[in-house]
CSV table of C-alpha atoms in Angstrom, one decimal:
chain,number,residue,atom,x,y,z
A,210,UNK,CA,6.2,-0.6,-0.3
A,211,UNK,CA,7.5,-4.1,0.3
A,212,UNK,CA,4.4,-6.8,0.2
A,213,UNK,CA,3.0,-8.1,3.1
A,214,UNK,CA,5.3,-10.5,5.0
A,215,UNK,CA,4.2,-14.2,5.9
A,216,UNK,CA,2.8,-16.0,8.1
A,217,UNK,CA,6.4,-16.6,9.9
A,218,UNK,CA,8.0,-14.2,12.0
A,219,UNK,CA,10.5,-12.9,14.0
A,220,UNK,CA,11.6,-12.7,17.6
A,221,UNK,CA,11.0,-8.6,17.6
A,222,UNK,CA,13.0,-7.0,20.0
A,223,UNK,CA,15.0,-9.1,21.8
A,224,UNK,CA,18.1,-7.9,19.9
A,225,UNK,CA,17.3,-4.4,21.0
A,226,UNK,CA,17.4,-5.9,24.2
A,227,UNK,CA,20.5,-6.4,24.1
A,228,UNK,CA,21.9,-3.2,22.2
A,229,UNK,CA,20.2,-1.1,24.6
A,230,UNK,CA,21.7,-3.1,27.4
A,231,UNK,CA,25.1,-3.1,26.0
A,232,UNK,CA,25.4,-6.8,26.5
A,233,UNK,CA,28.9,-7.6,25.3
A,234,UNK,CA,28.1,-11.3,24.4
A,235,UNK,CA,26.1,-10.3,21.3
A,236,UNK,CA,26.5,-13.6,19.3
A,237,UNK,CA,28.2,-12.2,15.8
A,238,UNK,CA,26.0,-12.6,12.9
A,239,UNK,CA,27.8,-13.6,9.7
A,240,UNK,CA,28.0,-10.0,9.6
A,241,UNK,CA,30.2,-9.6,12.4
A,242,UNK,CA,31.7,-12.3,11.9
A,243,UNK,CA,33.3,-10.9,8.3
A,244,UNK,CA,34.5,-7.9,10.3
A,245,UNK,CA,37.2,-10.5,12.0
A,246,UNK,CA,38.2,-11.5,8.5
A,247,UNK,CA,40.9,-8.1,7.4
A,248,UNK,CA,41.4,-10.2,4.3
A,249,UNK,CA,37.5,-9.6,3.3
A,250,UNK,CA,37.9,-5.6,4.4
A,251,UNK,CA,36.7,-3.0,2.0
A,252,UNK,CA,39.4,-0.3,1.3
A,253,UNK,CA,40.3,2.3,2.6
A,254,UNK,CA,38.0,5.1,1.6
A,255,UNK,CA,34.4,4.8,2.2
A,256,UNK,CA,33.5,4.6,-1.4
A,257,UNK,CA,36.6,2.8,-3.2
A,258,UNK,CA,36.8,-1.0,-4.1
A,259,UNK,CA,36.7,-3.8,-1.5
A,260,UNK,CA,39.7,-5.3,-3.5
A,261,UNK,CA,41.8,-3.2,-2.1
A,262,UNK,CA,41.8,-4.8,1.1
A,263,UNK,CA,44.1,-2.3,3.5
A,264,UNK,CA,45.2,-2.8,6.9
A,265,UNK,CA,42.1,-2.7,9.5
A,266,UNK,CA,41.7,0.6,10.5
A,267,UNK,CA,38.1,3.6,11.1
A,268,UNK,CA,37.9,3.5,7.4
A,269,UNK,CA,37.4,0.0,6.6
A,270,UNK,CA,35.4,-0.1,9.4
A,271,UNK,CA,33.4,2.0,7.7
A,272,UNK,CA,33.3,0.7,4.9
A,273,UNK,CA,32.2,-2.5,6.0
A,274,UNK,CA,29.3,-1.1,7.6
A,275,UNK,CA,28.1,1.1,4.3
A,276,UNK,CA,28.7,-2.5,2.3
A,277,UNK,CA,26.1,-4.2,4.8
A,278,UNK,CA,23.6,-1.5,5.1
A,279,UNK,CA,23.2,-1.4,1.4
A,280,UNK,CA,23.1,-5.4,1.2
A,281,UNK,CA,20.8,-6.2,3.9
A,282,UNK,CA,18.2,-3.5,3.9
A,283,UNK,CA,15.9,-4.1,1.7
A,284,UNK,CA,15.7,0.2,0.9
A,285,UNK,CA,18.4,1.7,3.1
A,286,UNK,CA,17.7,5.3,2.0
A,287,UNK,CA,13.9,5.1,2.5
A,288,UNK,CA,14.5,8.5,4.9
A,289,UNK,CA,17.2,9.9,2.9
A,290,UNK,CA,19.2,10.2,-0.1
A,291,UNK,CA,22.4,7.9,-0.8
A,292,UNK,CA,24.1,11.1,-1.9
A,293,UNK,CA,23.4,13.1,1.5
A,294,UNK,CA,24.2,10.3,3.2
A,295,UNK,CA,27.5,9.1,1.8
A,296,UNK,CA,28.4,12.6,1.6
A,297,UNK,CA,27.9,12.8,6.1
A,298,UNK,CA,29.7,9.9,6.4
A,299,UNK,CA,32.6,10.6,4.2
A,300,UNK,CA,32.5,13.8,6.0
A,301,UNK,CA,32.5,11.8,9.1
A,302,UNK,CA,35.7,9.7,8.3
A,303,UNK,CA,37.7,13.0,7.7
A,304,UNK,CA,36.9,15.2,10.7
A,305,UNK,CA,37.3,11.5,12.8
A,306,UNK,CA,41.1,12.7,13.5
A,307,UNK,CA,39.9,16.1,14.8
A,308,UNK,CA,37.2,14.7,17.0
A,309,UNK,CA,37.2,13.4,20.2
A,310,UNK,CA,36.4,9.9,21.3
A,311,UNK,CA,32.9,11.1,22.5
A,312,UNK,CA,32.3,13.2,19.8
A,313,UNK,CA,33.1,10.9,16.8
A,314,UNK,CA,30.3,8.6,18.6
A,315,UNK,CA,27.9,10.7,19.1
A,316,UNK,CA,28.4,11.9,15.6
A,317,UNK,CA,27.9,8.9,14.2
A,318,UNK,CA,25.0,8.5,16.2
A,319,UNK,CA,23.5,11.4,14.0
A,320,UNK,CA,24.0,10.2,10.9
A,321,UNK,CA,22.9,6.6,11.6
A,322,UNK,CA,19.5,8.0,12.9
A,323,UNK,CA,18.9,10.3,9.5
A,324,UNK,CA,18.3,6.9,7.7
A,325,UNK,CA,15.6,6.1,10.9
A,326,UNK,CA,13.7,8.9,11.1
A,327,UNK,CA,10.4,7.3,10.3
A,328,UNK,CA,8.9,3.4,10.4
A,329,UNK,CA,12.8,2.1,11.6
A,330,UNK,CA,13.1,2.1,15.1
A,331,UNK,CA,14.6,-0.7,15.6
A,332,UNK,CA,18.2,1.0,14.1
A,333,UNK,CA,20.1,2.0,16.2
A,334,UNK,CA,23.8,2.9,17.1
A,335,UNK,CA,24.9,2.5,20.4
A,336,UNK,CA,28.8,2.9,22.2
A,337,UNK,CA,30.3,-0.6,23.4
A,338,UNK,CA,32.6,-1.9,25.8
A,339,UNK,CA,34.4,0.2,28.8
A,340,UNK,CA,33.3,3.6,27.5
A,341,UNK,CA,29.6,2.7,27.6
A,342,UNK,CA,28.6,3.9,30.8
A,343,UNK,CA,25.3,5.5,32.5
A,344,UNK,CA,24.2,7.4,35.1
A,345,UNK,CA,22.6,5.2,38.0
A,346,UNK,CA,19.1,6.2,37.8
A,347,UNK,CA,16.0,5.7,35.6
A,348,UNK,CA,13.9,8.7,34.5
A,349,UNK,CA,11.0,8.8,32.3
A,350,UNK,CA,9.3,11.7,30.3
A,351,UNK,CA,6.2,13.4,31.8
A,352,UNK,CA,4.6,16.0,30.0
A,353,UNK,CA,7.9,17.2,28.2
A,354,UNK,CA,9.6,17.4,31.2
A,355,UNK,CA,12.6,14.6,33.0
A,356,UNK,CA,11.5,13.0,36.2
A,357,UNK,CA,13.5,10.1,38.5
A,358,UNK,CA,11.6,6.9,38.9
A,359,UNK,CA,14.3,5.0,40.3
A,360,UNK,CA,17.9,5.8,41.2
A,361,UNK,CA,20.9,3.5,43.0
A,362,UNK,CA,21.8,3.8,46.9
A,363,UNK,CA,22.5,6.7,47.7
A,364,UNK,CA,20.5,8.3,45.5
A,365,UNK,CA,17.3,7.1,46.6
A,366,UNK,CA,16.0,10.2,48.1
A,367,UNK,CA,16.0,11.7,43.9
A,368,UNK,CA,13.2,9.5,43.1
A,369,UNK,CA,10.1,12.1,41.9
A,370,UNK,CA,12.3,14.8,41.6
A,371,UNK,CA,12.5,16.4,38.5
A,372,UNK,CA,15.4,16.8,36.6
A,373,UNK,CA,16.2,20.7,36.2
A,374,UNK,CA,19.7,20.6,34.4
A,375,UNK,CA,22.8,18.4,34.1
A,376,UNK,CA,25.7,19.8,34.0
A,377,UNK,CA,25.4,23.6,33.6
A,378,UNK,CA,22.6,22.3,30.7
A,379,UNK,CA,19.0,23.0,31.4
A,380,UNK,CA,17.0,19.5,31.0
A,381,UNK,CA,15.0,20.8,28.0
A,382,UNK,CA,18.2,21.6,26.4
A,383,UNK,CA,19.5,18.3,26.8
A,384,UNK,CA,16.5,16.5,25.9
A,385,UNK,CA,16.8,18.7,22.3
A,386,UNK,CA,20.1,18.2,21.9
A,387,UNK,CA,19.6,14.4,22.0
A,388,UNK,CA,16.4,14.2,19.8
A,389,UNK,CA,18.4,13.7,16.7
A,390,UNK,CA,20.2,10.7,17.7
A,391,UNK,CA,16.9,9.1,18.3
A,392,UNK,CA,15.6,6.1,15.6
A,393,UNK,CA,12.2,6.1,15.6
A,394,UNK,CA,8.9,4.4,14.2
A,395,UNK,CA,7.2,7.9,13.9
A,396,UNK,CA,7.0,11.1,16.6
A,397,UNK,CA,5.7,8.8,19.4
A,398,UNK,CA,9.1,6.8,19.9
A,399,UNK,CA,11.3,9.9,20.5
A,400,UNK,CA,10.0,10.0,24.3
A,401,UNK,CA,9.9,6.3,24.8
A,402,UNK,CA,13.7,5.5,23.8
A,403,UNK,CA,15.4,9.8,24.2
A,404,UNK,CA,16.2,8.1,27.5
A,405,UNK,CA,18.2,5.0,26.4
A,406,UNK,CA,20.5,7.6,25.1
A,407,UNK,CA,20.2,10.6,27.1
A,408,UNK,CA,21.5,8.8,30.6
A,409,UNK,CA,24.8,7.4,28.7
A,410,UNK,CA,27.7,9.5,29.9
A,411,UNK,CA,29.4,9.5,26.3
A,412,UNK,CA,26.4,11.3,24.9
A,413,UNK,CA,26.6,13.8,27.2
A,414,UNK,CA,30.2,14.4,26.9
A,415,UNK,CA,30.1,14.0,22.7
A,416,UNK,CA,26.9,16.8,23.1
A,417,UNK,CA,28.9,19.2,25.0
A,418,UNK,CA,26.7,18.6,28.1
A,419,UNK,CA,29.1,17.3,30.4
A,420,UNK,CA,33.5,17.7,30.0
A,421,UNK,CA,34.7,14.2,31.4
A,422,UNK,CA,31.4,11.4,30.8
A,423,UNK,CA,33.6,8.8,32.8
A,424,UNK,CA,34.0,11.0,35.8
A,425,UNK,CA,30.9,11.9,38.3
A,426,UNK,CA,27.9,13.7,37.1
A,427,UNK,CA,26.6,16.8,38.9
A,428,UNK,CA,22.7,17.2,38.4
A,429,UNK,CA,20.4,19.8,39.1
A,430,UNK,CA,16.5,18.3,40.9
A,431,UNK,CA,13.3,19.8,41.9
A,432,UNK,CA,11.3,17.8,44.4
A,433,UNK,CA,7.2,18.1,43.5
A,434,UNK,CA,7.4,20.6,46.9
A,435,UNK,CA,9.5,22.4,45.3
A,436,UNK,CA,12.8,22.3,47.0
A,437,UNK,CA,16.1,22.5,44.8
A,438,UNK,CA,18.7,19.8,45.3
A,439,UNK,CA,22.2,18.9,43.5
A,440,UNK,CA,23.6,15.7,43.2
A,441,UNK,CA,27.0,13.8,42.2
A,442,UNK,CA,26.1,10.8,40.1
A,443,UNK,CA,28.7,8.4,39.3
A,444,UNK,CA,28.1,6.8,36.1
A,445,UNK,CA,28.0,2.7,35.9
A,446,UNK,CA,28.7,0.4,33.5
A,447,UNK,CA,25.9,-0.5,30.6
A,448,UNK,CA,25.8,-4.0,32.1
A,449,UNK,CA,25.6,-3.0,35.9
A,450,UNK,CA,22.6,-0.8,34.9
A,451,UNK,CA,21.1,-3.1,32.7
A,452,UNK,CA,21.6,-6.2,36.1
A,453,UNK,CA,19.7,-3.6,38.5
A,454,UNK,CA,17.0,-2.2,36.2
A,455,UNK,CA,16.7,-4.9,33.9
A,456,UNK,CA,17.1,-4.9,29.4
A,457,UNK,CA,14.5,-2.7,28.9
A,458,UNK,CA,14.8,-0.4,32.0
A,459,UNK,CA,16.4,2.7,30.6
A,460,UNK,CA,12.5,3.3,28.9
A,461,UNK,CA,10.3,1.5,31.1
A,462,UNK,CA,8.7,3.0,33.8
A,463,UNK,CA,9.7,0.7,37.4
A,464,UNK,CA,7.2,-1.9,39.0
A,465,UNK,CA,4.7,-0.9,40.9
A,466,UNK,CA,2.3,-3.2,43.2
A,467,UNK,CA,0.1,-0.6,43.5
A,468,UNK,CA,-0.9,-0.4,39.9
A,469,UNK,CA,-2.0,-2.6,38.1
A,470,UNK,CA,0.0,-2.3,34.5
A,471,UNK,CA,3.1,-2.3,36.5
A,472,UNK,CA,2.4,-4.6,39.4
A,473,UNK,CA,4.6,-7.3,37.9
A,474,UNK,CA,7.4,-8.6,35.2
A,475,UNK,CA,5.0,-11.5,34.2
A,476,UNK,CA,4.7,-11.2,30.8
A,477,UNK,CA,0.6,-12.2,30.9
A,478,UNK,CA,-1.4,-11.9,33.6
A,479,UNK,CA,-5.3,-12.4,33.5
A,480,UNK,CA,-7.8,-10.2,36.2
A,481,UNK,CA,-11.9,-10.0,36.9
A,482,UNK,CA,-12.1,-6.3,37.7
A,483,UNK,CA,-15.9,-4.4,38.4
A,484,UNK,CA,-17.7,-7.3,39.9
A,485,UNK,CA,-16.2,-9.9,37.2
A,486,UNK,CA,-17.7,-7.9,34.1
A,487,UNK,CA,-14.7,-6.7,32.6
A,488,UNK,CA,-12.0,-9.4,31.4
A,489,UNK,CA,-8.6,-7.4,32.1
A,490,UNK,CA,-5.6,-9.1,30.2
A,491,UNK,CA,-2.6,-7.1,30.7
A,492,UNK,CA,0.5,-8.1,28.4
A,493,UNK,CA,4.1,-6.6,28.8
A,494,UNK,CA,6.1,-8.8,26.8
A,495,UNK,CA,4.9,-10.7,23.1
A,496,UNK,CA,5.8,-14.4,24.8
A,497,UNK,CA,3.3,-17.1,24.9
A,498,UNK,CA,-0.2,-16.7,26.2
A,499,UNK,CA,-2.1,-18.8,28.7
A,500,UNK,CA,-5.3,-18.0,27.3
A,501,UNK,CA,-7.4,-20.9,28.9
A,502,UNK,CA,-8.4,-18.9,32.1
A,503,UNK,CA,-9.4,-15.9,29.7
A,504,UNK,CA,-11.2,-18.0,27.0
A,505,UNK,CA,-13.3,-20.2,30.1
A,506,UNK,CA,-14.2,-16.8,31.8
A,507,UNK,CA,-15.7,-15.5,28.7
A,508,UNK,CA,-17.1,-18.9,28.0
A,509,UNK,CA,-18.6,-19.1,31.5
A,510,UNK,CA,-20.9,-16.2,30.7
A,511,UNK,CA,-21.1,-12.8,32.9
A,512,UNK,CA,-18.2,-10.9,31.0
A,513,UNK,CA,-19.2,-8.1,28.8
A,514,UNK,CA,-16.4,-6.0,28.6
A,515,UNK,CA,-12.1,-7.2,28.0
A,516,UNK,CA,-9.7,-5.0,28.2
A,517,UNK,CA,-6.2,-5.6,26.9
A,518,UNK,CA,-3.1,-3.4,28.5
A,519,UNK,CA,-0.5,-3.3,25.9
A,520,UNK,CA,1.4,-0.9,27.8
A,521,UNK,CA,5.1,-1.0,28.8
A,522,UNK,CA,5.0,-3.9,26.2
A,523,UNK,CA,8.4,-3.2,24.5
A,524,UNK,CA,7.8,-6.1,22.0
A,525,UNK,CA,9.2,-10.1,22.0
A,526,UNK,CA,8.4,-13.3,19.9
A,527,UNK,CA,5.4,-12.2,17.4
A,528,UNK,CA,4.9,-15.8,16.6
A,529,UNK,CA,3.5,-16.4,20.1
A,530,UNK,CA,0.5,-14.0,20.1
A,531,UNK,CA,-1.6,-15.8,17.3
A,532,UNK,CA,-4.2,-17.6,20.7
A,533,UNK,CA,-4.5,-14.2,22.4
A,534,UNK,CA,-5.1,-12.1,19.0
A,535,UNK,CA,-8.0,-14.8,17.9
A,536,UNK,CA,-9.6,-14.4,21.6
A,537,UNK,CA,-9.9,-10.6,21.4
A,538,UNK,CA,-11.2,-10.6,17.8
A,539,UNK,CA,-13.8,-13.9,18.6
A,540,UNK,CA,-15.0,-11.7,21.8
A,541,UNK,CA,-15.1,-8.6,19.5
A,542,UNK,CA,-17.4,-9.9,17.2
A,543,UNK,CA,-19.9,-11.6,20.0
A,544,UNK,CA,-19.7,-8.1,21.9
A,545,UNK,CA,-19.6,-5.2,19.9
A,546,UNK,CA,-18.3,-1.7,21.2
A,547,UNK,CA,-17.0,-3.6,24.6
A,548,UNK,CA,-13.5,-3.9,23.3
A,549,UNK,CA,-10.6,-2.2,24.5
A,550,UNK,CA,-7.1,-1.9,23.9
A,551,UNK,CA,-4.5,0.4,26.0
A,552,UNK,CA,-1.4,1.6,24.4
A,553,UNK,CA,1.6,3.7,25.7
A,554,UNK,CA,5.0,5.1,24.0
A,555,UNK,CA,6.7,1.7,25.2
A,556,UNK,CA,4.0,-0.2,22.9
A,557,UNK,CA,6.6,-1.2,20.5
A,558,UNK,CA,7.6,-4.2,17.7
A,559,UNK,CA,5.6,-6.9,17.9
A,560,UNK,CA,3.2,-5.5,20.7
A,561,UNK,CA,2.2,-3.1,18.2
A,562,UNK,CA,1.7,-5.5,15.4
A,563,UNK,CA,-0.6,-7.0,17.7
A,564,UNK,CA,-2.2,-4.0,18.1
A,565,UNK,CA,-2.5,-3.0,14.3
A,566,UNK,CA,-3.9,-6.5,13.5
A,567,UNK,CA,-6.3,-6.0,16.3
A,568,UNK,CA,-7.3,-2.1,14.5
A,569,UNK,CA,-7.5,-4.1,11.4
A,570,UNK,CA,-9.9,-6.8,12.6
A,571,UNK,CA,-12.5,-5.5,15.5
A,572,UNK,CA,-13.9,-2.6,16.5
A,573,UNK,CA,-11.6,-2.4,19.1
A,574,UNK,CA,-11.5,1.0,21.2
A,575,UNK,CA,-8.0,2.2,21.7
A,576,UNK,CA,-6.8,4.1,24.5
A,577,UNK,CA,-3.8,6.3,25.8
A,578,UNK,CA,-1.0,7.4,24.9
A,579,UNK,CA,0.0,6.5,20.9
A,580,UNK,CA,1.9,3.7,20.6
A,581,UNK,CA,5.7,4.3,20.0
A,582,UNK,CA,5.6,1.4,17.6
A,583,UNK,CA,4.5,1.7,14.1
A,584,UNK,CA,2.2,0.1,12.0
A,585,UNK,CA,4.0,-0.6,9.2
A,586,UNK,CA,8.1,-0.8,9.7
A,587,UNK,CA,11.6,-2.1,9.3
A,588,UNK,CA,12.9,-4.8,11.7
A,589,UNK,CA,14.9,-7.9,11.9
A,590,UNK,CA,17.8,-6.3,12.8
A,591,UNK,CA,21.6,-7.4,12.1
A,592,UNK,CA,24.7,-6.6,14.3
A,593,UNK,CA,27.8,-4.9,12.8
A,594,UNK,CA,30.4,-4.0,15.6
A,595,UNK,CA,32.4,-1.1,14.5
A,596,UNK,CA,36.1,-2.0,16.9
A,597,UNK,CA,38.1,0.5,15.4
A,598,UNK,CA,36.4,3.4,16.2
A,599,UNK,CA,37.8,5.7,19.2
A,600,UNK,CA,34.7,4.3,21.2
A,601,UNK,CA,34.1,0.9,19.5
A,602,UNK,CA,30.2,1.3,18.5
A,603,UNK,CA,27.5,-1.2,18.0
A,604,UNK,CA,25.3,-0.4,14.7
A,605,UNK,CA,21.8,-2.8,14.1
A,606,UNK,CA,20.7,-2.6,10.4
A,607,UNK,CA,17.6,-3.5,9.6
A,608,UNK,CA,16.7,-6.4,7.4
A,609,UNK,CA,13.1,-6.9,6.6
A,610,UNK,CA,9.8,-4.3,5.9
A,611,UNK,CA,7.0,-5.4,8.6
A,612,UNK,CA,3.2,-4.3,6.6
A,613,UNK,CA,1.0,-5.0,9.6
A,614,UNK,CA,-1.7,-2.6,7.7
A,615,UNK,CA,-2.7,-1.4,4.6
A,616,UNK,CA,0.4,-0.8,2.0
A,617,UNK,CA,-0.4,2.9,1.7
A,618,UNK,CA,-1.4,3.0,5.3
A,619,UNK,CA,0.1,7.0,6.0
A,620,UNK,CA,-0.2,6.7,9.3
A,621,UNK,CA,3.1,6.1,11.9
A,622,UNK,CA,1.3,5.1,14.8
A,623,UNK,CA,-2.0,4.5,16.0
A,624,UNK,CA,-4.0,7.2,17.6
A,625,UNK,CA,-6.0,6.6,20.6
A,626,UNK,CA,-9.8,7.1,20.1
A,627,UNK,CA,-9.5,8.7,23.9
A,628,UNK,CA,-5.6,10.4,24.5
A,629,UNK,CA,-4.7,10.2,27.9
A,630,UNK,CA,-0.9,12.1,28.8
A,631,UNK,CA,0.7,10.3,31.2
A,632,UNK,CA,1.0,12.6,34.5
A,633,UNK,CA,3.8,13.0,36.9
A,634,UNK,CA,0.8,13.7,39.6
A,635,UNK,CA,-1.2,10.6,38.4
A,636,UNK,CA,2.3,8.9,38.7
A,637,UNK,CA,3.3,9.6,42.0
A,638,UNK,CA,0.0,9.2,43.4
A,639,UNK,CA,-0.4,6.1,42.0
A,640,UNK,CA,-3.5,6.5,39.3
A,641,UNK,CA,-4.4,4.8,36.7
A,642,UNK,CA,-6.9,7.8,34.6
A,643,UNK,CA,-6.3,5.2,31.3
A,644,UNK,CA,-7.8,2.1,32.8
A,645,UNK,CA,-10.5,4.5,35.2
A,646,UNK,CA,-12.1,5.7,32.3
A,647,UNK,CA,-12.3,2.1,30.2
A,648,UNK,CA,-13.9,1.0,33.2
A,649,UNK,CA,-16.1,3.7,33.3
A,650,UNK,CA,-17.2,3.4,29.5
């Protein structure tokens, strides 16, 4: 494995952000930037000599994108083989004439993820531009199954249904057939970012789900009272969605007052819970700290138990959580055993190097649901926009190895010391079982 990085790192996430958001002002890295050039294209089959520099078309596309995934990841095969994987995309730039629009994406899609199918997360390939459009709702994964959590007027009345089919597709069919254009970290990402994928119209059409992903959506809904309900969806634009539910909200679960992990977008909020025992630090985005409430509190006297909420923490600047990892590991070592940290699928990048360095350096008890983040991974992702494509597609390649634990660490995520599946009932009625029972410890 690569060697430990330094001290300086990276904003984590934030260009996910923006690929899952389908944000079209991307600003092009040098990367992109070559793609412009057709002088600098490589040639016109996959494998042949850049010199040959041919008129700009899928191939040198192509080509282009092959010649930055083998010069900017540091071990682009670490998941597969070069030869399988050369072999898929030639493959792919044959059948390309025979496919449609939908399909050659969603095909691509599939090859991309075989390089991501552990500690790599962060790679993924996304559609672009007009064709990248998704239904208007939000729905997160509860025990296996698709539920609502938000939806667009005049939807509204679908949120806490369960999703029963789309199309003539049964949910669970869907779900599967989308599992392997996921990139994950390890097992634990596929639920947290399945839906980033799974509500874009030209997956569902490239999967056979749906026949026409730009026209409206027909989907199939149980209410938790068991009544059956169909409904028309029509599909927005990446941007649109990403305006009303926000960069991360295709695999975030929606704000809630009446909880505390989701009772607001600040990205650290500090809270006396049980009498002003228990320190509760909740953190859903890796920005700067303001730990001088927290550390005064705990200087003060009268707190013997902190609790830190990692979850719905997609990830953000890793530099900035250096104050808050040196307050949890100073009150680990003056309070043994009265340490906790709460983790959920969303617990991803540089929340979950936070969390590993925290496993690493107390005796912290961890809680949950395992993070979707990995220990150990690839990040530091560059842009290469593929324009020639029938649906242009977006394509992150990851650029540096991220060894938060030990080198031969096996391990893709961390395991809660107590699991707790998150419910659809303790959803909808508003429970919290995860921070109830570190309470009660």
């Amino acid at each position: 494995m690569p060697p430990r990085p330094d001290p300086t790192r990276r904003l984590s996430l934030v260009a996910l952000a923006l690929l899952v958001a389908g944000c079209g002002s991307v600003a092009p890295s040098p990367t992109q930037t070559a793609s412009d050039a057709p002088t600098s294209e490589p040639s016109e089959s996959v494998g042949a000599s850049a010199s040959e520099q041919p008129t700009r078309g899928p191939a040198s596309d192509l080509g282009l994108l092959l010649r930055t995934l083998e010069g900017t990841h540091p071990e682009p095969f670490h998941a597969t083989t070069r030869a399988a994987f050369m072999a898929a995309l030639e493959q792919y730039e044959a059948n390309l004439p025979s496919m449609t629009p939908a399909e050659s994406a969603v095909e691509l899609m599939r090859i991309w993820a075989t390089l991501a199918t552990e500690r790599d997360g962060h790679q993924f390939a996304l559609p672009t531009g007009e064709a990248d459009r998704i239904l208007p709702i939000r729905v997160y994964e509860f025990e296996g199954e698709l539920w609502i959590t938000d939806a667009l007027p005049p939807h509204e009345g679908l949120v806490g249904s369960r999703i029963v089919a789309i199309g003539e597709t049964p949910a669970e069919g869907v779900m599967a057939l989308v599992e392997p254009l996921v990139p994950r970290d390890g097992p634990a990402t596929v639920a947290a970012f399945r839906p980033i994928l799974l509500l874009r119209t030209v997956v569902l059409e490239g999967l056979g789900v749906v026949e026409d992903g730009a026209g409206p959506i027909e989907i199939a809904t149980e209410a938790p009272d068991g009544e059956d309900a169909t409904a028309t969806l029509e599909p927005i634009s990446a941007d649109e969605h990403s305006d009303w539910a926000g960069p991360f909200g295709l695999h975030t679960l929606p704000l809630d007052a009446e909880v505390t992990y989701l009772a607001d977008a600040e990205p650290f909020a500090v809270h006396r819970l049980d009498d002003g025992r228990t320190l509760y630090l909740r953190y859903r985005q890796v920005a700067p700290p303001s730990t001088d409430e927290a550390e005064a509190l705990i200087g003060a006297g009268g707190v013997d138990r902190l609790i830190l909420d990692l979850r719905q923490n997609p990830g953000g600047n890793n530099t900035t959580s250096g104050p808050l990892l040196r307050l949890v590991q100073s009150f680990a070592a003056d309070h043994p055993g009265a340490t906790f940290v709460l983790t959920d699928r969303v617990t991803f990048s540089a929340a979950a190097n936070l969390a590993t360095e925290i496993e690493g350096s107390t005796d912290a008890i961890f809680m949950g649901e395992p993070m979707g983040g990995g220990l150990n991974f690839w990040d530091d992702v560059s842009f290469v926009l593929l324009r020639t494509l029938p649906i242009p597609m977006r394509m992150s390649v990851s650029t540096r190895y991220w060894q938060m634990a030990e080198p031969d660490d096996p391990r893709l995520t961390i395991e809660p010391d107590d699991a707790f599946p998150v419910t659809i009932g303790d959803y909808l009625a508003r429970r919290d079982p995860v921070l109830e029972a570190a309470l009660a410890r």
